[in-house]
PDB file of N, CA and C in Angstrom:
ATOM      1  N   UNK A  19      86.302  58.712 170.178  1.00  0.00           N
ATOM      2  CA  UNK A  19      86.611  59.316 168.907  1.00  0.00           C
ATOM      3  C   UNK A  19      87.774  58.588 168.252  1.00  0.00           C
ATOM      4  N   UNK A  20      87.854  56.950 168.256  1.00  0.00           N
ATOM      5  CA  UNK A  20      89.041  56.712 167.785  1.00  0.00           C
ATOM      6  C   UNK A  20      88.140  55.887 166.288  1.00  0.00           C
ATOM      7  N   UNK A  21      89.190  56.321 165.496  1.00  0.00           N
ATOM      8  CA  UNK A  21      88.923  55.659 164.509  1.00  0.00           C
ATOM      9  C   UNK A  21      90.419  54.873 163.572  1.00  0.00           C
ATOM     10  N   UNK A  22      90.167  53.949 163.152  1.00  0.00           N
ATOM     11  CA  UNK A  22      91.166  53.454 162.611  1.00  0.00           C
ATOM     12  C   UNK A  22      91.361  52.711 161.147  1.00  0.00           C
ATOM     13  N   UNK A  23      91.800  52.994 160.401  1.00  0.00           N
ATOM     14  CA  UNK A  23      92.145  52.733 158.712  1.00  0.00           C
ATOM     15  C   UNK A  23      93.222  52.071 158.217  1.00  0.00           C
ATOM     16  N   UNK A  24      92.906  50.931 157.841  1.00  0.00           N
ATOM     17  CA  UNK A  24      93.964  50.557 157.271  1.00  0.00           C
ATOM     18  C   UNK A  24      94.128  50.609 155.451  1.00  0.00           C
ATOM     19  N   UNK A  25      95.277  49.991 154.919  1.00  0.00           N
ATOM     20  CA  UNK A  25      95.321  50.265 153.735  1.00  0.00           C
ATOM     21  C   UNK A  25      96.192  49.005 152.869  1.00  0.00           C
ATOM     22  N   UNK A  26      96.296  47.978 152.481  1.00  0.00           N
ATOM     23  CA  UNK A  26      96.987  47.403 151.897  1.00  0.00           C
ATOM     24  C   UNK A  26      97.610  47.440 150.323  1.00  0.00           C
ATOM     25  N   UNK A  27      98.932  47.310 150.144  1.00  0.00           N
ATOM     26  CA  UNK A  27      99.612  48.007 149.095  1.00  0.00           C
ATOM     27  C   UNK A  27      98.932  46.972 147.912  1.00  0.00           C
ATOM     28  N   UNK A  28      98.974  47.373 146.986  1.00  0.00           N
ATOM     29  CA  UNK A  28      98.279  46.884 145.255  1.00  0.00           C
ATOM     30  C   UNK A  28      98.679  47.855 144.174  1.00  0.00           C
ATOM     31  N   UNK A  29      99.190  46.896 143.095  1.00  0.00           N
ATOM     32  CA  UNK A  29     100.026  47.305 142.035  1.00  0.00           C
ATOM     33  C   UNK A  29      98.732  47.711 141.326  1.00  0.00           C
ATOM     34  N   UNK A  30      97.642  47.446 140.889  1.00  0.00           N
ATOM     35  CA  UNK A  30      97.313  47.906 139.953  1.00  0.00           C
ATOM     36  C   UNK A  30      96.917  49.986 139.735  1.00  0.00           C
ATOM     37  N   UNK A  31      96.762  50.753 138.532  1.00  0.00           N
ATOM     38  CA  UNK A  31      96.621  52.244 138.802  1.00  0.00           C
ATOM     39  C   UNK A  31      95.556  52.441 139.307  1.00  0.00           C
ATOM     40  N   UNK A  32      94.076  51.981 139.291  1.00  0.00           N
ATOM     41  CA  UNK A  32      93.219  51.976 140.111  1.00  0.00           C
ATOM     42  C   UNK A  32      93.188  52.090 142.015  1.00  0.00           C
ATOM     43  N   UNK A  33      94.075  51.119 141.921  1.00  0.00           N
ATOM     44  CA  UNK A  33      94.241  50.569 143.325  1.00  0.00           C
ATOM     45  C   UNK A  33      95.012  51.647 143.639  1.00  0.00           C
ATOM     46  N   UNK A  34      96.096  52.655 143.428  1.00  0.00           N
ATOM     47  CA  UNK A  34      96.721  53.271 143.794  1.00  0.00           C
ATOM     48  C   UNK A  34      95.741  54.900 143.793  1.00  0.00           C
ATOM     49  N   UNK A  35      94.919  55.047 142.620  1.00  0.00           N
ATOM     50  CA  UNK A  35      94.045  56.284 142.712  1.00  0.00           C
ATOM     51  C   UNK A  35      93.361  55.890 143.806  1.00  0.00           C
ATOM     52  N   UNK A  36      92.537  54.651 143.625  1.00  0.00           N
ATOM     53  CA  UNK A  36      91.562  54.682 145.374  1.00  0.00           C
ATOM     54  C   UNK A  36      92.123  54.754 146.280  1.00  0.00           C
ATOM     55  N   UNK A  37      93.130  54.283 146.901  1.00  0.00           N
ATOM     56  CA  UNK A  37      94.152  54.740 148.085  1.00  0.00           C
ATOM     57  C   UNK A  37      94.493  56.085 148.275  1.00  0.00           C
ATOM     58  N   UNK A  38      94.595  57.090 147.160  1.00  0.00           N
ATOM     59  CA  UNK A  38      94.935  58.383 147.338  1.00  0.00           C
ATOM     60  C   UNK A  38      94.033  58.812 147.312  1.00  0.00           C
ATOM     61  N   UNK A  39      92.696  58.837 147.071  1.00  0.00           N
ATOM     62  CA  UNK A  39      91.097  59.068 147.469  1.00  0.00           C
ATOM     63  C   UNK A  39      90.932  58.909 148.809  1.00  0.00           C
ATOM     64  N   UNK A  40      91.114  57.397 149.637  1.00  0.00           N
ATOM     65  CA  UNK A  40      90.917  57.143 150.373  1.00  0.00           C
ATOM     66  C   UNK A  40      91.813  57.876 151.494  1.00  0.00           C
ATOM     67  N   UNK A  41      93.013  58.150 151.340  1.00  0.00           N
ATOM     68  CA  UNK A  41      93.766  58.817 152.373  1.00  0.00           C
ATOM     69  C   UNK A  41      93.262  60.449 152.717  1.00  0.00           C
ATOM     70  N   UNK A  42      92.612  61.147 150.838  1.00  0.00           N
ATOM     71  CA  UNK A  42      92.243  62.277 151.088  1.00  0.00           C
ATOM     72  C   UNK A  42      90.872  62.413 152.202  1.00  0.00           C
ATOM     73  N   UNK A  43      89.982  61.434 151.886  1.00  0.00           N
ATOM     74  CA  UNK A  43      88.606  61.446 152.643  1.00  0.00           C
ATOM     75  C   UNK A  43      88.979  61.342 154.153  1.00  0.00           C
ATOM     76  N   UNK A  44      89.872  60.345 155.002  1.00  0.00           N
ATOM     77  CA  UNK A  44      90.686  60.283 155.982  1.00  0.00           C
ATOM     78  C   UNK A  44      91.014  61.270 156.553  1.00  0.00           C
ATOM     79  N   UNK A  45      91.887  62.703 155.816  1.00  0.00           N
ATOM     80  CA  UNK A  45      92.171  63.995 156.422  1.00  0.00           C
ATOM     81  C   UNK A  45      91.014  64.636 156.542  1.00  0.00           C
ATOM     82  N   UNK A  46      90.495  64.591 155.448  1.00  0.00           N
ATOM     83  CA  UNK A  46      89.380  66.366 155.451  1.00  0.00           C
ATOM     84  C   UNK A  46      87.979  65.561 156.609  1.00  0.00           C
ATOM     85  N   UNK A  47      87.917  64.416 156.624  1.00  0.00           N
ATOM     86  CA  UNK A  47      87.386  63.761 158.090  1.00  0.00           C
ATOM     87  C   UNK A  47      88.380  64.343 159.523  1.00  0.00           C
ATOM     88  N   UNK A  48      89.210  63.818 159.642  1.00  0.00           N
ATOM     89  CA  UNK A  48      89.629  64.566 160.732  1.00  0.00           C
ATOM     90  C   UNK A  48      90.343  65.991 160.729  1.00  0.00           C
ATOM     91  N   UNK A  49      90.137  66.543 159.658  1.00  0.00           N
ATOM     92  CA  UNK A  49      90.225  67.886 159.711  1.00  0.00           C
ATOM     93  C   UNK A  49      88.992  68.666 160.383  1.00  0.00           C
ATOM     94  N   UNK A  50      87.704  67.405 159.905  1.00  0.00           N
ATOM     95  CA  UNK A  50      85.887  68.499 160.559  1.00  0.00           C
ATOM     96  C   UNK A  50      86.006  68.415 161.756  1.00  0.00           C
ATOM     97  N   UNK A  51      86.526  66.955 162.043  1.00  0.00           N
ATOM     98  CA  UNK A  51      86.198  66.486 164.183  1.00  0.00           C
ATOM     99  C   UNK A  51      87.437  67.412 164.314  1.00  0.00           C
ATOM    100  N   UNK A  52      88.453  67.837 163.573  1.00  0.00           N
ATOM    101  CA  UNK A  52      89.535  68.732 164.754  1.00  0.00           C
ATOM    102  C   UNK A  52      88.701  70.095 164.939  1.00  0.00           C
ATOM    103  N   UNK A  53      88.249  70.809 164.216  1.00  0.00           N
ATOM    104  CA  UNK A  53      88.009  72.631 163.868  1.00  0.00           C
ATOM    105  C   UNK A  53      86.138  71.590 164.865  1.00  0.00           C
ATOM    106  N   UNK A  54      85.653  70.590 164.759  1.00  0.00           N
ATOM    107  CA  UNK A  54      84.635  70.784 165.575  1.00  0.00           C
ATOM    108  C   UNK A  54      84.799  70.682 166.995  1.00  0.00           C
ATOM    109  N   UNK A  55      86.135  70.124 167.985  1.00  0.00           N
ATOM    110  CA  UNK A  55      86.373  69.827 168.902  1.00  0.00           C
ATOM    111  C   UNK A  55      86.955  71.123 169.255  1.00  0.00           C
ATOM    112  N   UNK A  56      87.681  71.480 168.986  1.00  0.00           N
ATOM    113  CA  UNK A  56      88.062  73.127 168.872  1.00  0.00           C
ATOM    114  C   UNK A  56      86.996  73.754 169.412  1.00  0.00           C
ATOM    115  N   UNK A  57      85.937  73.817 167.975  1.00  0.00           N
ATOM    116  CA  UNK A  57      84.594  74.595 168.589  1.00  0.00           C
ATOM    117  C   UNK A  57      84.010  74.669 169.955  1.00  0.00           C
ATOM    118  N   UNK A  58      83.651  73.319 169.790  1.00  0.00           N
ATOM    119  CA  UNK A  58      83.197  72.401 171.176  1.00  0.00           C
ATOM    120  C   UNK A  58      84.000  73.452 172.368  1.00  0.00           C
ATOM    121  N   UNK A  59      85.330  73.040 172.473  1.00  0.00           N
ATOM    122  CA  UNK A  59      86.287  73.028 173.922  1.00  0.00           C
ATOM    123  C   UNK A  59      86.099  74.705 173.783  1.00  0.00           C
ATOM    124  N   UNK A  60      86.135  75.287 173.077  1.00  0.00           N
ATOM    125  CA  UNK A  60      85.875  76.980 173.311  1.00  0.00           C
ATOM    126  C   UNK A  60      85.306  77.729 173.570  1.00  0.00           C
ATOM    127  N   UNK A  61      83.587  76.816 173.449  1.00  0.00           N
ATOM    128  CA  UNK A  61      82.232  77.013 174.127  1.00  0.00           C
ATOM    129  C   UNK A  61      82.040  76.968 175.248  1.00  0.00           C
ATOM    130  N   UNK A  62      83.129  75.712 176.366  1.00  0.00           N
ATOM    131  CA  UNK A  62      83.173  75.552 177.391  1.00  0.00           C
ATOM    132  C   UNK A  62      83.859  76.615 177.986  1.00  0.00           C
ATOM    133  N   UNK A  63      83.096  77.043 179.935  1.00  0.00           N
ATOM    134  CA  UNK A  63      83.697  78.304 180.484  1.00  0.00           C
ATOM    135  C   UNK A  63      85.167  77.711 181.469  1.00  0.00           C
ATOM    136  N   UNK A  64      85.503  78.212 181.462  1.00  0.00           N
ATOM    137  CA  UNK A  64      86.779  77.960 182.447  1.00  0.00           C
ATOM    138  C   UNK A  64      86.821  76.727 183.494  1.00  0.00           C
ATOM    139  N   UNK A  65      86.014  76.790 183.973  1.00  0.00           N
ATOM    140  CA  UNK A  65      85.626  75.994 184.998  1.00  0.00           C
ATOM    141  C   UNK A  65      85.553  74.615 184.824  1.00  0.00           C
ATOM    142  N   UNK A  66      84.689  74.828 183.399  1.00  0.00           N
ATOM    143  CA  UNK A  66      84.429  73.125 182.721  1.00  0.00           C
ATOM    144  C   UNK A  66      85.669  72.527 182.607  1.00  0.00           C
ATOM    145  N   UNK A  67      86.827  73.882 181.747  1.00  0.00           N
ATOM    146  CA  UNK A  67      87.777  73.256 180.747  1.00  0.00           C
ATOM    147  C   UNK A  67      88.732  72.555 182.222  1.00  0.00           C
ATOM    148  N   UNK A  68      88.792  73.685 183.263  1.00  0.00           N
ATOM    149  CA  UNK A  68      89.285  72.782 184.182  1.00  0.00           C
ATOM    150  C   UNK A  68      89.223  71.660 185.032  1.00  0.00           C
ATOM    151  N   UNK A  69      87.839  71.063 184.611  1.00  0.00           N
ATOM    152  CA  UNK A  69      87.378  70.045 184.951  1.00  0.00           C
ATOM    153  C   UNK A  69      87.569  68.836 184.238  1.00  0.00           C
ATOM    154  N   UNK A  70      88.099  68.892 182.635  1.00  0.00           N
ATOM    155  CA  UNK A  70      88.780  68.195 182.108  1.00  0.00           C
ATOM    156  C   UNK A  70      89.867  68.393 181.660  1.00  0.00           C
ATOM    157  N   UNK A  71      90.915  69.204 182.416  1.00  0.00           N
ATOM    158  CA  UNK A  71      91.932  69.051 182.856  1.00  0.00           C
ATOM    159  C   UNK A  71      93.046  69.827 181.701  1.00  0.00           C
ATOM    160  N   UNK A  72      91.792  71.155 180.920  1.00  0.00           N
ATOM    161  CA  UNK A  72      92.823  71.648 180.237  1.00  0.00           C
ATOM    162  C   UNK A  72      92.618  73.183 180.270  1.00  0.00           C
ATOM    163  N   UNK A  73      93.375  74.020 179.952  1.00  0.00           N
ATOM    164  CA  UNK A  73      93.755  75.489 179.996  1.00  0.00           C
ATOM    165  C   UNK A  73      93.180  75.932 178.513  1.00  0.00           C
ATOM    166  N   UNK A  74      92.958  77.401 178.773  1.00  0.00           N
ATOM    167  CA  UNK A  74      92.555  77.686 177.302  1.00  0.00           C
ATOM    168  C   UNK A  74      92.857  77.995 176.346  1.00  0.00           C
ATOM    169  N   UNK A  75      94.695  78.255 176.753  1.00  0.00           N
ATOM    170  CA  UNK A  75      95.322  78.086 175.629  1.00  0.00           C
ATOM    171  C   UNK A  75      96.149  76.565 175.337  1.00  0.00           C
ATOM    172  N   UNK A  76      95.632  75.861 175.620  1.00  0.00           N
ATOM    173  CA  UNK A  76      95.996  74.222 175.241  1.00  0.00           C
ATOM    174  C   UNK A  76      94.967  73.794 173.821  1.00  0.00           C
ATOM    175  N   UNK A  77      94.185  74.149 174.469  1.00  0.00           N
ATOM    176  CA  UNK A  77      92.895  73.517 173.350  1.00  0.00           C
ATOM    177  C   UNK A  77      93.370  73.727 172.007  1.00  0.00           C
ATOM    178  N   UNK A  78      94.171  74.174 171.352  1.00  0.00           N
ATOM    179  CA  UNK A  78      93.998  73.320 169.925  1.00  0.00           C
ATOM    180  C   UNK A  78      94.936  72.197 169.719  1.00  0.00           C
ATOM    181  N   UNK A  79      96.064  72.707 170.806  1.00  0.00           N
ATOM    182  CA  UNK A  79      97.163  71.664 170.979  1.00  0.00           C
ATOM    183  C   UNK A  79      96.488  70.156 171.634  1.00  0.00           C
ATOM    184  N   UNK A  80      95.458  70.443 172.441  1.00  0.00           N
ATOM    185  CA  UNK A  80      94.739  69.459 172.986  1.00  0.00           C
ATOM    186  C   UNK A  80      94.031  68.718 172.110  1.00  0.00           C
ATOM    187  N   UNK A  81      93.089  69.453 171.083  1.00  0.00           N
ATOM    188  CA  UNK A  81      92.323  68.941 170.416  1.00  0.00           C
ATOM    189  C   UNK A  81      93.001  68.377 169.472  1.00  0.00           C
ATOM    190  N   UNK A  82      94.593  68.746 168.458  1.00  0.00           N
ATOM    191  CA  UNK A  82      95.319  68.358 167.473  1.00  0.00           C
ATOM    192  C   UNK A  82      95.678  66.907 168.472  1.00  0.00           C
ATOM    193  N   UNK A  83      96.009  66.766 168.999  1.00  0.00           N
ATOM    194  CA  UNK A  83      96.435  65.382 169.786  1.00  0.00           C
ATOM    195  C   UNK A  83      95.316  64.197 169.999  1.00  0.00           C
ATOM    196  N   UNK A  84      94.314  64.646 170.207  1.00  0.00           N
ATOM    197  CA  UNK A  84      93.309  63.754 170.377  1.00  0.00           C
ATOM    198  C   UNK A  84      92.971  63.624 168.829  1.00  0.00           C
ATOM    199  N   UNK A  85      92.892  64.501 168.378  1.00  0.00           N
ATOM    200  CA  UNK A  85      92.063  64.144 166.731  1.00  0.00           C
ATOM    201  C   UNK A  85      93.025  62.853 165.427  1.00  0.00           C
ATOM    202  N   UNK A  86      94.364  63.595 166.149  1.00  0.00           N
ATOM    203  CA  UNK A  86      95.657  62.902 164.812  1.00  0.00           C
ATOM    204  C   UNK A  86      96.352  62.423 166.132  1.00  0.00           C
ATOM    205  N   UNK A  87      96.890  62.039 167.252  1.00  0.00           N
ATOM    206  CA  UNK A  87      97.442  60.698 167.654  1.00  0.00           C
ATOM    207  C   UNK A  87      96.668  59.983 169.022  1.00  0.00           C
ATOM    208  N   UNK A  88      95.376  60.097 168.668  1.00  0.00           N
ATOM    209  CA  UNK A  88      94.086  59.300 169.564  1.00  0.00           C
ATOM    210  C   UNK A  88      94.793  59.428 170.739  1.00  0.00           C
ATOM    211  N   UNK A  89      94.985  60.538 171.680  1.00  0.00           N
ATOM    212  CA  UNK A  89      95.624  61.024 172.739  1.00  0.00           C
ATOM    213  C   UNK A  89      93.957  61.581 173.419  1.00  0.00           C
ATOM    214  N   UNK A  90      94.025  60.882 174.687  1.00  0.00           N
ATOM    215  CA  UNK A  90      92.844  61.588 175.423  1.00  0.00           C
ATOM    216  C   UNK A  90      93.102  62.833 175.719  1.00  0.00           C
ATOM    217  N   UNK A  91      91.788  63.650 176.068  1.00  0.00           N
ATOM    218  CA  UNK A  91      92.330  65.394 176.943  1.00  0.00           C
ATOM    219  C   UNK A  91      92.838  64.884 178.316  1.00  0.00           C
ATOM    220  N   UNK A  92      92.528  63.901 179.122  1.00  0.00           N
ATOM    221  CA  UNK A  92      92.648  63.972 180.450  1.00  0.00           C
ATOM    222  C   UNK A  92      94.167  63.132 179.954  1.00  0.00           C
ATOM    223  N   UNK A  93      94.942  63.082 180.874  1.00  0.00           N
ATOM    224  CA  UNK A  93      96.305  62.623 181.338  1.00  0.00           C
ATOM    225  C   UNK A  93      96.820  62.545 182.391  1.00  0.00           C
TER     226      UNK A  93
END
């Protein structure tokens, strides 16, 4: 689930609206994979979650880490 974006700076007003387009599409993207990994890890029973090595009250803290700083669940 890693994905990566870059962005290079440009004077013109165009260039600066598509960049602020582009940063918005960026969040509300990893805003779906966070609230869907969430989903995901909450479906799983206890057993699973302890099989990848997380508790059930970790999971959004788990899932916010993996989604926004490409942090695996296992550690």
């Amino acid at each position: 689930m890693s994905h990566t974006q870059t962005f290079e700076g440009r004077d013109g007003l165009l260039d600066g609206l598509f960049s602020n387009y582009a940063e918005a599409k960026v969040e509300h993207f990893r805003r779906r994979i966070f609230s869907k990994t969430v989903r995901d890890l909450e479906k799983l029973d206890d057993v699973q979650l302890a099989d990848i090595g997380i508790q059930r009250d970790q999971i959004k803290r788990r899932a916010y880490e993996s989604v926004y700083h490409n942090k695996p669940y296992r550690q």
